[in-house]
Short mmCIF file of C-alpha atoms in Angstrom, two decimals:
data_model
loop_
_atom_site.label_atom_id
_atom_site.label_comp_id
_atom_site.label_asym_id
_atom_site.label_seq_id
_atom_site.Cartn_x
_atom_site.Cartn_y
_atom_site.Cartn_z
CA MET A 16 -7.91 42.45 40.83
CA SER A 17 -7.46 43.94 36.98
CA GLU A 18 -4.83 41.61 36.23
CA PHE A 19 -7.21 38.98 37.82
CA THR A 20 -10.01 39.28 35.95
CA ASN A 21 -7.81 39.78 32.33
CA SER A 22 -6.69 36.25 32.94
CA ASN A 23 -9.70 35.17 33.48
CA ASN A 24 -10.30 36.37 30.71
CA THR A 25 -7.44 35.45 28.89
CA ASN A 26 -7.40 32.03 29.82
CA MET A 27 -10.46 30.95 28.24
CA SER A 28 -9.86 32.73 25.35
CA ARG A 29 -6.60 31.77 24.76
CA ASN A 30 -8.24 28.15 25.47
CA TYR A 31 -10.89 28.36 22.27
CA ALA A 32 -8.37 29.79 20.67
CA LYS A 33 -5.96 26.65 20.74
CA GLU A 34 -4.83 25.44 17.57
CA GLU A 35 -5.58 21.01 16.96
CA PRO A 36 -2.17 19.63 16.48
CA SER A 37 -2.37 18.35 13.04
CA GLY A 38 -1.60 15.23 11.81
CA PHE A 39 -1.63 11.67 13.53
CA SER A 40 -2.35 11.52 17.78
CA PHE A 41 -0.49 8.14 18.96
CA ASP A 42 -1.65 9.64 22.62
CA HIS A 43 -4.28 6.41 23.59
CA ILE A 44 -2.00 3.02 22.20
CA HIS A 45 -0.57 2.30 25.25
CA ARG A 46 -3.12 3.49 27.79
CA ASN A 47 -5.83 1.36 24.86
CA ALA A 48 -3.79 -1.73 25.15
CA MET A 49 -3.73 -0.85 29.11
CA ILE A 50 -7.14 -1.45 28.66
CA GLN A 51 -7.27 -5.24 26.57
CA GLN A 52 -4.60 -5.78 29.05
CA MET A 53 -6.96 -5.12 31.98
CA THR A 54 -10.04 -6.38 31.08
CA LYS A 55 -9.08 -9.56 29.86
CA ALA A 56 -6.86 -10.11 33.29
CA SER A 57 -10.29 -8.81 34.57
CA SER A 58 -12.40 -11.57 32.71
CA ASN A 59 -9.56 -14.74 33.01
CA GLY A 60 -10.53 -14.02 37.08
CA ASN A 61 -14.46 -13.41 37.04
CA SER A 62 -14.79 -16.57 34.05
CA SER A 63 -16.98 -14.39 32.95
CA SER A 64 -16.47 -14.26 28.94
CA SER A 65 -19.06 -11.37 27.47
CA ASN A 66 -18.23 -8.60 26.23
CA SER A 67 -16.47 -6.72 28.44
CA SER A 68 -12.90 -7.38 27.39
CA TYR A 69 -14.11 -6.20 23.37
CA LEU A 70 -12.97 -2.55 21.84
CA PRO A 71 -14.27 -0.84 19.02
CA GLN A 72 -12.30 -1.65 15.84
CA ALA A 73 -11.75 0.58 13.15
CA THR A 74 -13.82 -1.43 9.85
CA LYS A 75 -11.47 -3.04 7.88
CA THR A 76 -13.10 -4.28 4.66
CA GLY A 77 -11.87 -7.17 4.46
CA THR A 78 -11.92 -7.63 1.14
CA THR A 79 -10.91 -9.24 -2.29
CA ILE A 80 -10.62 -6.51 -4.95
CA VAL A 81 -9.05 -6.89 -8.22
CA GLY A 82 -8.64 -5.61 -12.23
CA LEU A 83 -7.30 -6.73 -14.97
CA VAL A 84 -6.80 -4.47 -18.13
CA TYR A 85 -8.44 -6.08 -21.58
CA LYS A 86 -8.18 -4.98 -24.75
CA ASP A 87 -9.95 -1.67 -25.41
CA GLY A 88 -9.97 -0.42 -21.11
CA VAL A 89 -9.96 -1.98 -17.64
CA VAL A 90 -12.02 -3.80 -16.06
CA LEU A 91 -12.16 -2.97 -11.76
CA GLY A 92 -14.14 -6.01 -8.98
CA ALA A 93 -14.60 -5.19 -5.11
CA ASP A 94 -16.94 -7.41 -3.39
CA THR A 95 -19.51 -5.37 -0.77
CA ARG A 96 -18.25 -6.48 2.63
CA ALA A 97 -16.84 -4.57 5.71
CA THR A 98 -15.65 -5.67 8.45
CA GLY A 99 -15.78 -4.84 12.59
CA GLY A 100 -13.77 -6.93 13.58
CA SER A 101 -15.29 -10.25 13.52
CA GLU A 102 -18.86 -9.08 12.74
CA VAL A 103 -20.17 -7.71 10.05
CA ALA A 104 -19.99 -3.65 9.66
CA ASP A 105 -21.37 -3.35 6.36
CA LYS A 106 -23.91 -5.63 3.91
CA ASN A 107 -23.46 -3.31 1.25
CA CYS A 108 -20.29 -0.99 1.08
CA GLU A 109 -18.59 1.24 -2.32
CA LYS A 110 -16.02 0.15 -2.17
CA ILE A 111 -14.75 1.66 -5.87
CA HIS A 112 -14.01 4.00 -5.67
CA TYR A 113 -13.58 7.40 -8.26
CA LEU A 114 -11.11 9.35 -9.04
CA ALA A 115 -11.26 11.25 -12.07
CA PRO A 116 -13.81 10.63 -14.90
CA ASN A 117 -11.56 8.24 -16.80
CA ILE A 118 -9.39 7.01 -13.07
CA TYR A 119 -11.00 4.37 -10.37
CA CYS A 120 -9.65 3.18 -7.36
CA CYS A 121 -10.52 0.34 -5.40
CA GLY A 122 -9.51 -0.07 -1.65
CA ALA A 123 -8.89 -2.86 0.65
CA GLY A 124 -7.66 -2.41 4.93
CA THR A 125 -9.14 0.03 7.28
CA ALA A 126 -12.34 1.66 5.23
CA ALA A 127 -12.04 5.34 6.65
CA ASP A 128 -8.57 4.98 5.14
CA THR A 129 -9.05 3.74 1.68
CA GLU A 130 -12.00 6.61 1.35
CA LYS A 131 -10.54 9.47 3.05
CA THR A 132 -7.13 9.31 1.00
CA THR A 133 -8.71 8.46 -3.12
CA GLU A 134 -11.18 11.18 -2.12
CA LEU A 135 -8.03 13.85 -1.42
CA ILE A 136 -6.17 12.38 -4.32
CA SER A 137 -9.96 12.69 -6.33
CA SER A 138 -9.59 16.22 -5.02
CA GLN A 139 -5.56 17.06 -5.65
CA LEU A 140 -6.72 16.03 -9.37
CA ASP A 141 -9.80 18.17 -10.26
CA LEU A 142 -7.30 20.77 -8.90
CA LEU A 143 -4.28 19.76 -11.55
CA ARG A 144 -7.16 19.50 -14.09
CA LEU A 145 -8.23 23.73 -13.61
CA ASN A 146 -4.54 24.04 -13.06
CA SER A 147 -4.23 22.56 -16.83
CA GLU A 148 -6.52 23.59 -19.21
CA GLY A 149 -8.84 20.53 -18.04
CA SER A 150 -5.51 17.67 -19.02
CA GLN A 151 -7.56 14.39 -18.43
CA SER A 152 -6.14 13.45 -14.94
CA ARG A 153 -2.92 10.62 -15.99
CA VAL A 154 -3.82 7.46 -14.23
CA VAL A 155 0.00 7.84 -13.77
CA THR A 156 -0.62 10.97 -11.25
CA ALA A 157 -2.65 8.78 -9.47
CA CYS A 158 -0.84 5.69 -8.20
CA THR A 159 2.08 8.59 -7.95
CA MET A 160 0.54 11.27 -5.41
CA LEU A 161 -1.19 7.76 -3.77
CA LYS A 162 2.40 6.64 -2.76
CA ARG A 163 4.23 9.54 -2.38
CA MET A 164 1.08 10.21 0.19
CA LEU A 165 1.30 6.70 1.86
CA PHE A 166 5.88 6.82 1.86
CA ARG A 167 5.65 10.07 4.03
CA TYR A 168 2.81 8.25 6.14
CA GLN A 169 4.92 5.09 6.74
CA GLY A 170 2.33 2.81 6.39
CA HIS A 171 -0.39 3.69 9.21
CA ILE A 172 -2.11 4.71 6.97
CA SER A 173 -3.76 1.15 6.30
CA ALA A 174 -4.93 1.57 2.22
CA ALA A 175 -4.40 -0.91 -0.23
CA LEU A 176 -5.06 -0.09 -3.79
CA VAL A 177 -6.51 -1.29 -7.09
CA LEU A 178 -6.48 1.94 -8.81
CA GLY A 179 -6.45 1.06 -12.52
CA GLY A 180 -8.25 3.44 -15.49
CA CYS A 181 -7.34 4.41 -18.75
CA ASP A 182 -5.08 7.60 -21.00
CA VAL A 183 -4.16 8.98 -23.89
CA GLN A 184 -0.95 6.72 -22.53
CA GLY A 185 -3.69 3.44 -23.29
CA PRO A 186 -4.98 1.24 -20.47
CA HIS A 187 -3.69 0.52 -17.33
CA VAL A 188 -3.53 -1.72 -13.85
CA TYR A 189 -1.18 -0.49 -10.98
CA GLN A 190 -0.87 -2.67 -7.53
CA ILE A 191 -0.74 0.26 -4.32
CA TYR A 192 0.60 -1.10 -1.16
CA PRO A 193 0.21 0.62 2.68
CA HIS A 194 3.67 1.23 3.15
CA GLY A 195 3.58 3.05 -0.12
CA SER A 196 5.33 0.14 -3.07
CA THR A 197 3.67 0.35 -5.81
CA GLY A 198 3.03 -2.38 -9.34
CA LYS A 199 2.37 -2.04 -12.85
CA LEU A 200 0.43 -4.80 -13.91
CA PRO A 201 -2.13 -6.12 -16.61
CA TYR A 202 -4.02 -7.56 -13.78
CA THR A 203 -3.47 -8.11 -10.20
CA THR A 204 -5.95 -8.64 -7.22
CA MET A 205 -4.97 -7.29 -3.57
CA GLY A 206 -7.05 -8.07 -0.24
CA SER A 207 -7.60 -10.82 2.12
CA GLY A 208 -9.12 -12.66 -0.52
CA SER A 209 -6.98 -12.16 -3.36
CA LEU A 210 -5.44 -14.92 -3.26
CA ALA A 211 -8.66 -17.36 -3.60
CA ALA A 212 -8.97 -14.32 -6.53
CA MET A 213 -5.88 -14.42 -8.46
CA SER A 214 -6.04 -17.96 -8.94
CA VAL A 215 -8.59 -17.81 -11.22
CA PHE A 216 -6.98 -15.12 -12.64
CA GLU A 217 -3.60 -17.07 -13.38
CA THR A 218 -5.85 -19.08 -14.81
CA GLY A 219 -7.78 -17.15 -17.15
CA TRP A 220 -6.49 -13.87 -18.43
CA ALA A 221 -4.66 -14.35 -21.42
CA GLU A 222 -4.36 -10.54 -23.53
CA ASP A 223 -6.33 -8.68 -25.44
CA MET A 224 -9.37 -10.59 -24.36
CA THR A 225 -12.69 -9.12 -24.76
CA GLU A 226 -14.84 -6.57 -22.74
CA GLU A 227 -17.58 -10.35 -22.07
CA GLU A 228 -14.21 -12.38 -21.38
CA GLY A 229 -13.10 -10.03 -19.32
CA VAL A 230 -15.80 -8.83 -16.55
CA GLU A 231 -16.52 -12.65 -16.61
CA LEU A 232 -13.32 -13.14 -15.32
CA VAL A 233 -13.50 -10.40 -12.36
CA LYS A 234 -16.73 -12.59 -11.28
CA ARG A 235 -15.23 -15.00 -10.61
CA ALA A 236 -12.45 -13.57 -9.16
CA ILE A 237 -14.56 -11.95 -6.92
CA LEU A 238 -17.36 -14.49 -6.47
CA ALA A 239 -14.71 -16.84 -5.77
CA GLY A 240 -13.08 -13.99 -2.94
CA ILE A 241 -16.81 -14.37 -2.06
CA PHE A 242 -17.28 -17.89 -1.21
CA ASN A 243 -13.45 -18.25 0.02
CA ASP A 244 -12.40 -15.40 2.63
CA LEU A 245 -14.54 -15.50 5.36
CA GLY A 246 -12.76 -11.57 5.21
CA SER A 247 -15.08 -10.87 1.90
CA GLY A 248 -18.87 -11.58 1.78
CA SER A 249 -21.86 -9.65 0.46
CA ASN A 250 -22.16 -9.32 -3.31
CA VAL A 251 -20.00 -8.20 -6.34
CA ASP A 252 -19.22 -3.94 -8.28
CA VAL A 253 -17.87 -3.81 -11.60
CA CYS A 254 -16.72 -1.29 -12.67
CA VAL A 255 -15.39 -0.49 -16.89
CA ILE A 256 -13.26 2.05 -17.90
CA ARG A 257 -12.93 2.23 -21.88
CA MET A 258 -10.81 4.13 -23.67
CA ASP A 259 -12.72 5.90 -25.70
CA GLY A 260 -14.63 8.27 -21.90
CA THR A 261 -16.83 5.92 -20.91
CA VAL A 262 -17.59 4.15 -17.59
CA THR A 263 -20.65 1.26 -16.63
CA MET A 264 -20.46 1.90 -13.10
CA ASN A 265 -22.39 -1.91 -11.84
CA ARG A 266 -22.85 -1.61 -8.67
CA GLY A 267 -24.29 -5.00 -7.13
CA ALA A 268 -23.34 -7.08 -11.22
CA VAL A 269 -23.50 -10.73 -9.06
CA GLN A 270 -25.77 -11.01 -5.93
CA PRO A 271 -25.13 -14.56 -5.20
CA ASN A 272 -26.51 -14.19 -1.06
CA ASN A 273 -29.55 -12.15 -1.57
CA VAL A 274 -31.55 -12.67 1.38
CA GLN A 275 -34.16 -10.44 0.08
CA PRO A 276 -36.87 -14.01 -1.17
CA LEU A 277 -36.19 -15.30 2.26
CA ARG A 278 -36.90 -12.45 3.91
CA ASP A 279 -40.22 -11.47 1.49
CA ALA A 280 -41.28 -15.45 2.39
CA ILE A 281 -41.75 -15.05 5.87
CA LYS A 282 -45.73 -14.83 6.38
CA ARG A 283 -46.62 -11.88 8.89
CA SER A 284 -50.14 -10.33 10.30
CA ASP A 285 -52.15 -8.80 7.84
CA MET A 286 -52.12 -5.56 10.50
CA LEU A 287 -48.09 -4.67 8.95
CA ASN A 288 -49.14 -4.31 5.53
CA MET A 289 -51.87 -1.51 6.07
CA ARG A 290 -51.58 1.15 3.80
CA SER A 291 -50.29 4.53 5.95
CA GLY A 292 -53.49 6.60 6.62
CA VAL A 293 -55.27 3.42 7.62
CA THR A 294 -55.83 2.27 11.45
CA SER A 295 -57.60 -0.53 12.23
CA VAL A 296 -60.68 0.03 14.57
CA LEU A 297 -60.28 -2.00 17.82
CA HIS A 298 -62.26 -0.43 19.54
CA SER A 299 -64.85 2.63 20.83
CA GLU A 300 -65.34 5.10 23.35
CA PHE A 301 -66.62 8.42 24.49
CA LYS A 302 -65.77 9.86 27.56
CA PRO A 303 -67.12 13.95 27.80
CA HIS A 304 -64.11 16.25 29.99
CA MET A 305 -65.20 16.96 33.27
CA PHE A 306 -65.02 20.80 32.71
CA GLY A 307 -64.79 22.38 36.46
CA GLY A 308 -64.32 19.19 38.15
CA VAL A 309 -60.92 20.01 39.15
CA THR A 310 -59.47 22.58 42.16
CA LEU A 311 -57.03 24.06 42.01
CA ALA A 312 -55.44 23.32 45.38
CA ASP A 313 -55.04 26.45 47.81
CA VAL A 314 -51.78 27.80 48.28
CA SER A 315 -51.02 30.22 51.15
CA VAL A 316 -48.38 32.55 50.95
CA THR A 317 -46.26 33.66 53.17
CA GLU A 318 -43.48 36.41 54.12
CA MET A 319 -39.98 35.29 54.05
CA GLU A 320 -38.07 36.42 57.33
CA THR A 321 -34.90 38.16 56.93
CA MET B 27 20.71 -0.01 46.49
CA ASN B 28 23.98 -1.96 44.83
CA PRO B 29 25.72 0.44 41.65
CA PHE B 30 27.45 -2.14 40.50
CA ALA B 31 24.10 -4.30 40.34
CA PRO B 32 22.83 -4.67 36.22
CA ALA B 33 20.20 -2.04 35.01
CA GLN B 34 16.20 -3.41 36.39
CA ILE B 35 14.33 -3.60 32.61
CA GLN B 36 10.85 -2.31 33.70
CA ASN B 37 9.74 -0.94 30.96
CA PRO B 38 8.04 -3.22 28.40
CA ASN B 39 8.75 -2.44 24.82
CA TYR B 40 12.56 -1.87 25.82
CA TYR B 41 14.29 -3.40 22.17
CA SER B 42 17.45 -5.78 22.54
CA THR B 43 20.22 -4.46 19.45
CA ALA B 44 21.89 -7.67 20.38
CA PHE B 45 21.30 -10.72 17.96
CA GLN B 46 18.39 -11.69 18.00
CA TYR B 47 18.20 -15.74 17.39
CA ASP B 48 14.68 -15.86 16.08
CA GLY B 49 15.37 -18.03 12.67
CA LYS B 50 14.31 -14.81 10.48
CA SER B 51 16.99 -13.68 7.09
CA ALA B 52 18.70 -10.24 7.44
CA GLU B 53 16.61 -8.99 4.61
CA THR B 54 12.55 -10.05 6.75
CA ARG B 55 13.77 -8.97 9.96
CA ASN B 56 13.29 -5.07 10.10
CA LEU B 57 10.78 -5.51 7.85
CA LYS B 58 7.54 -3.84 9.02
CA PRO B 59 5.05 -6.75 9.56
CA GLY B 60 3.05 -5.92 5.73
CA GLU B 61 5.65 -4.05 4.45
CA VAL B 62 6.55 -5.41 0.85
CA SER B 63 10.06 -6.27 -0.38
CA THR B 64 12.26 -6.78 -2.43
CA GLY B 65 13.30 -10.76 -0.87
CA THR B 66 15.83 -10.63 -4.85
CA THR B 67 18.97 -11.51 -6.18
CA ILE B 68 20.45 -8.32 -8.38
CA MET B 69 24.25 -8.08 -10.05
CA ALA B 70 25.98 -5.76 -11.87
CA ILE B 71 29.02 -5.97 -13.51
CA PRO B 72 31.31 -3.19 -15.57
CA PHE B 73 33.44 -4.88 -19.26
CA ALA B 74 35.28 -2.90 -21.12
CA ASN B 75 32.98 -0.29 -22.73
CA GLY B 76 29.84 -0.54 -20.78
CA VAL B 77 28.54 -2.79 -17.97
CA VAL B 78 25.55 -5.26 -17.46
CA LEU B 79 23.02 -5.44 -14.64
CA GLY B 80 20.57 -7.72 -13.91
CA ALA B 81 17.79 -8.63 -11.34
CA ASP B 82 15.08 -11.26 -10.86
CA SER B 83 11.27 -10.61 -10.37
CA ARG B 84 10.09 -11.29 -7.97
CA VAL B 85 8.15 -9.57 -5.20
CA SER B 86 6.79 -10.88 -1.34
CA THR B 87 4.37 -9.76 1.44
CA GLY B 88 5.73 -12.76 4.07
CA THR B 89 5.06 -16.37 2.30
CA TYR B 90 2.94 -14.21 -0.95
CA VAL B 91 4.73 -13.09 -3.76
CA ALA B 92 2.84 -9.98 -4.74
CA ASN B 93 3.90 -9.36 -7.91
CA ARG B 94 6.29 -12.74 -9.80
CA VAL B 95 7.46 -9.61 -13.50
CA SER B 96 8.24 -7.00 -10.92
CA ASP B 97 10.88 -4.78 -12.65
CA LYS B 98 13.72 -4.07 -10.81
CA VAL B 99 16.31 -2.32 -12.85
CA ALA B 100 15.32 1.56 -12.35
CA GLN B 101 16.62 4.37 -14.44
CA LEU B 102 18.62 6.51 -12.98
CA HIS B 103 20.13 9.65 -15.47
CA ASP B 104 20.32 7.92 -19.59
CA HIS B 105 23.77 5.99 -18.63
CA ILE B 106 22.47 5.55 -15.07
CA TRP B 107 20.50 2.97 -13.95
CA CYS B 108 20.40 0.90 -10.09
CA CYS B 109 19.00 -2.12 -8.93
CA ARG B 110 16.71 -2.32 -6.31
CA SER B 111 16.70 -4.57 -2.51
CA GLY B 112 15.16 -4.41 0.44
CA SER B 113 11.72 -2.87 0.75
CA ALA B 114 9.92 -2.67 -2.02
CA ALA B 115 8.97 1.13 -0.02
CA ASP B 116 11.69 2.52 0.55
CA THR B 117 13.85 1.98 -2.92
CA GLN B 118 11.32 3.21 -5.20
CA ALA B 119 11.16 6.35 -3.24
CA LEU B 120 15.18 6.54 -2.70
CA THR B 121 15.31 6.07 -6.72
CA ASP B 122 13.00 8.66 -7.58
CA TYR B 123 14.92 10.95 -5.34
CA VAL B 124 18.34 10.35 -6.38
CA ARG B 125 16.57 11.18 -10.21
CA HIS B 126 14.98 14.23 -9.12
CA TYR B 127 18.76 15.43 -7.59
CA LEU B 128 20.09 13.87 -10.33
CA SER B 129 18.00 15.49 -13.14
CA GLN B 130 18.44 19.02 -11.48
CA LEU B 131 22.38 18.50 -11.18
CA ALA B 132 22.67 18.17 -15.16
CA ILE B 133 20.57 20.66 -15.48
CA GLU B 134 22.76 22.59 -13.12
CA THR B 135 26.13 21.58 -14.49
CA GLY B 136 25.14 21.33 -18.11
CA ARG B 137 27.05 18.36 -18.10
CA VAL B 138 26.01 14.41 -17.90
CA PRO B 139 26.99 12.85 -14.16
CA THR B 140 28.58 10.82 -13.24
CA VAL B 141 28.07 7.20 -11.83
CA LYS B 142 30.64 8.11 -8.83
CA CYS B 143 28.42 11.43 -8.61
CA ALA B 144 25.17 9.05 -8.06
CA ALA B 145 26.30 6.31 -6.51
CA HIS B 146 27.26 9.44 -3.94
CA LEU B 147 24.63 11.06 -3.48
CA MET B 148 21.99 7.63 -3.17
CA ARG B 149 24.92 6.84 -0.26
CA ARG B 150 23.41 10.31 1.45
CA LEU B 151 20.10 9.71 1.48
CA CYS B 152 20.53 5.81 2.55
CA TYR B 153 23.32 6.88 5.09
CA GLU B 154 21.93 9.57 6.92
CA ASN B 155 18.58 7.57 7.22
CA LYS B 156 20.12 4.94 8.23
CA ASP B 157 17.20 4.60 11.12
CA ASN B 158 14.29 4.49 8.87
CA LEU B 159 15.05 3.01 6.00
CA MET B 160 15.79 -0.58 5.07
CA ALA B 161 17.45 -0.67 0.87
CA GLY B 162 20.37 -2.44 -0.74
CA VAL B 163 20.86 -0.87 -4.16
CA ILE B 164 23.62 -1.71 -6.44
CA VAL B 165 24.51 1.59 -8.66
CA GLY B 166 25.35 0.56 -12.63
CA GLY B 167 26.90 2.87 -15.55
CA TRP B 168 28.53 4.57 -18.30
CA ASP B 169 30.05 8.27 -17.99
CA PRO B 170 32.89 9.79 -20.56
CA VAL B 171 35.65 10.14 -16.90
CA GLU B 172 34.97 6.53 -15.82
CA LYS B 173 33.46 4.33 -19.16
CA GLY B 174 31.72 1.49 -17.59
CA SER B 175 31.48 1.03 -13.76
CA VAL B 176 29.27 -0.66 -10.81
CA TYR B 177 29.45 0.80 -6.93
CA ASN B 178 27.62 -0.96 -4.54
CA ILE B 179 25.54 0.68 -1.08
CA PRO B 180 24.68 -2.56 0.86
CA LEU B 181 21.53 -1.74 4.36
CA GLY B 182 23.56 1.31 6.36
CA GLY B 183 25.34 3.23 3.34
CA THR B 184 28.51 2.02 2.52
CA CYS B 185 29.72 3.23 -1.02
CA LEU B 186 32.25 0.94 -2.48
CA LYS B 187 33.23 1.24 -6.50
CA MET B 188 34.11 -2.84 -7.18
CA PRO B 189 35.21 -4.71 -10.29
CA PHE B 190 31.27 -6.83 -9.78
CA ALA B 191 28.50 -6.86 -7.35
CA ILE B 192 26.56 -8.37 -5.96
CA GLY B 193 23.61 -8.55 -3.40
CA GLY B 194 20.60 -8.71 -2.17
CA SER B 195 19.03 -12.25 -0.38
CA GLY B 196 19.93 -14.40 -3.31
CA SER B 197 22.86 -13.28 -3.73
CA THR B 198 24.88 -15.53 -0.47
CA TYR B 199 24.20 -18.74 -2.30
CA ILE B 200 26.33 -17.25 -5.45
CA TYR B 201 29.51 -15.86 -3.87
CA GLY B 202 31.07 -18.67 -4.05
CA LEU B 203 30.41 -19.39 -8.52
CA VAL B 204 31.05 -15.31 -8.84
CA ASP B 205 34.55 -15.39 -7.37
CA ALA B 206 35.74 -18.56 -9.83
CA GLU B 207 33.27 -17.20 -12.97
CA PHE B 208 35.02 -13.44 -12.69
CA ARG B 209 37.69 -12.41 -14.58
CA GLU B 210 39.17 -9.36 -14.87
CA GLY B 211 38.20 -7.88 -18.29
CA MET B 212 34.84 -9.19 -19.23
CA GLY B 213 33.32 -8.20 -22.82
CA GLU B 214 29.51 -7.27 -22.80
CA GLU B 215 28.75 -10.85 -24.28
CA GLU B 216 30.33 -12.93 -21.26
CA ALA B 217 29.10 -10.66 -19.02
CA LYS B 218 25.47 -10.58 -19.74
CA SER B 219 26.07 -14.78 -19.41
CA LEU B 220 28.00 -14.44 -16.18
CA VAL B 221 24.48 -12.56 -14.44
CA LYS B 222 22.10 -14.69 -15.94
CA LYS B 223 23.93 -18.16 -15.02
CA ALA B 224 24.77 -15.95 -11.47
CA ILE B 225 20.80 -15.30 -10.75
CA SER B 226 19.38 -18.86 -12.10
CA HIS B 227 21.69 -19.88 -10.00
CA ALA B 228 20.16 -17.80 -7.17
CA MET B 229 16.92 -18.40 -7.92
CA ALA B 230 17.17 -21.54 -7.88
CA ARG B 231 17.62 -21.34 -4.04
CA ASP B 232 16.65 -18.55 -2.52
CA GLY B 233 12.77 -18.73 -1.74
CA SER B 234 12.97 -15.49 -2.27
CA SER B 235 14.34 -15.00 -5.53
CA GLY B 236 12.51 -16.47 -8.98
CA GLY B 237 9.51 -14.86 -11.93
CA ILE B 238 11.73 -14.13 -14.27
CA ILE B 239 15.89 -12.21 -15.52
CA ARG B 240 15.53 -8.75 -15.79
CA THR B 241 19.55 -7.20 -17.18
CA VAL B 242 20.06 -4.04 -18.86
CA VAL B 243 23.17 -3.07 -21.08
CA VAL B 244 24.03 0.70 -20.48
CA LYS B 245 27.27 1.84 -23.52
CA GLU B 246 28.00 5.13 -24.63
CA THR B 247 26.36 4.10 -27.60
CA GLY B 248 22.87 3.16 -24.95
CA ASN B 249 21.10 0.83 -23.35
CA GLU B 250 19.27 -2.66 -24.34
CA ARG B 251 16.02 -4.21 -22.24
CA GLU B 252 16.33 -7.54 -21.96
CA TYR B 253 14.48 -10.27 -19.96
CA ILE B 254 14.51 -14.21 -19.94
CA PRO B 255 11.21 -16.12 -19.51
CA GLY B 256 10.65 -18.30 -15.80
CA ASN B 257 10.94 -21.49 -17.65
CA GLU B 258 13.74 -20.52 -19.93
CA LEU B 259 16.53 -19.83 -17.89
CA PRO B 260 20.22 -21.04 -18.27
CA TYR B 261 19.77 -23.40 -14.78
CA GLY B 262 17.10 -24.14 -12.75
CA PRO B 263 15.19 -27.17 -12.51
#
């Protein structure tokens, strides 16, 4: 008997202390595929086309991201639309991620993957700086850390990145693909809108541009992506990283899709625009509370028979 | 049940290892969707006191050119270089590993590593991970033992020392040309011009090759890097 109670206790504690396996779990891939097939089969039979066959999809940043090197630094740019399937999940998401004071990274692909990958490498760079008596992080270091991690995961982490920054060796822009290959270039574009943006770059890029020219070119490239690619939209974010160490992060540098003026033009009832603390009084009535007008129900207690 | 009846294939995920007539080229067949490929033409020719290595510069994802000026000739050690073809991610990782092992070896033995050694290291990695890699590599360089030498390591991990080596998807178009023009005992200038000519011809015919031609001449005295812009190729439209 004591063995029974003992084993019960240890079972419970074993469950709570069980270690979670680390890394990706691909257990549900087969199940999800079967569910999709089942719902497709049933919707074909029923001729109903509603959400029965809809499986939530990972939020992807459809995206146009770009980076270029100009005379005294780098300019990074990105749109701000995040999609989940064909629905816009976030109209103003931030795709330019911080890696180090002098290094920023634009991310395309699955939003969670780009966000977490850049956060991970950012903290690794931080630790490296702490261990190296504060030497400024180099862009090639960030690039190598990112490519080593992405190669390890053999492309299952869907993160396509444009990495840019300035260090002692000069301004650098790298492109990093989900399978772990990298390329060092003077200008590059990634994401679904990359073709539209690259056409602008190929026409307009020149060596040793000024900052104004670089920023203008980046804005035009992202706008090309926003207007011609369905996966990109909303605003343009621009980030300038200069050789002298200053960084300018301009969220919403261009807002071609701002619908606020349209919303403001709608006429709504004045009752919706009350000062807080003021309520419009429609009707007043006073009725005194009836004390003693309530009678308690009679409850007789009968003993239970055992 | 008849034991001699052919097996029933139940699992829809069963994939056949037999040749599939799907119109895809051997170079791009095994690429995962979205993976970047160095489509490529790569080449290396040894001459009396060294080696000439050459490559085009096109890196493609499907039909889009991801990088039109990439560098496919990578340095493994002071006088040992390699040309990369196949999956860009796989070959970059391989190059990093071999570079690391070679530098360790140089420190441990106190000697300049031989090109044979570098090639065999590369071959070990390619062969033992052949299921997970798609990489065709040409290793070439100068060492005090063999002087200039070239080793070809195609898909699968064979390692062959050759009088000249060509590789990549564009190499199929220039086998005839190189066979006709190659001679044993060429000098440096002759070898260089043959490399440039052959790669130009391959770039003209292969969709996955293009851009510029990058060459490296490796000699005892040092390395000379050069590139020819796309509008100054020896042959082309």
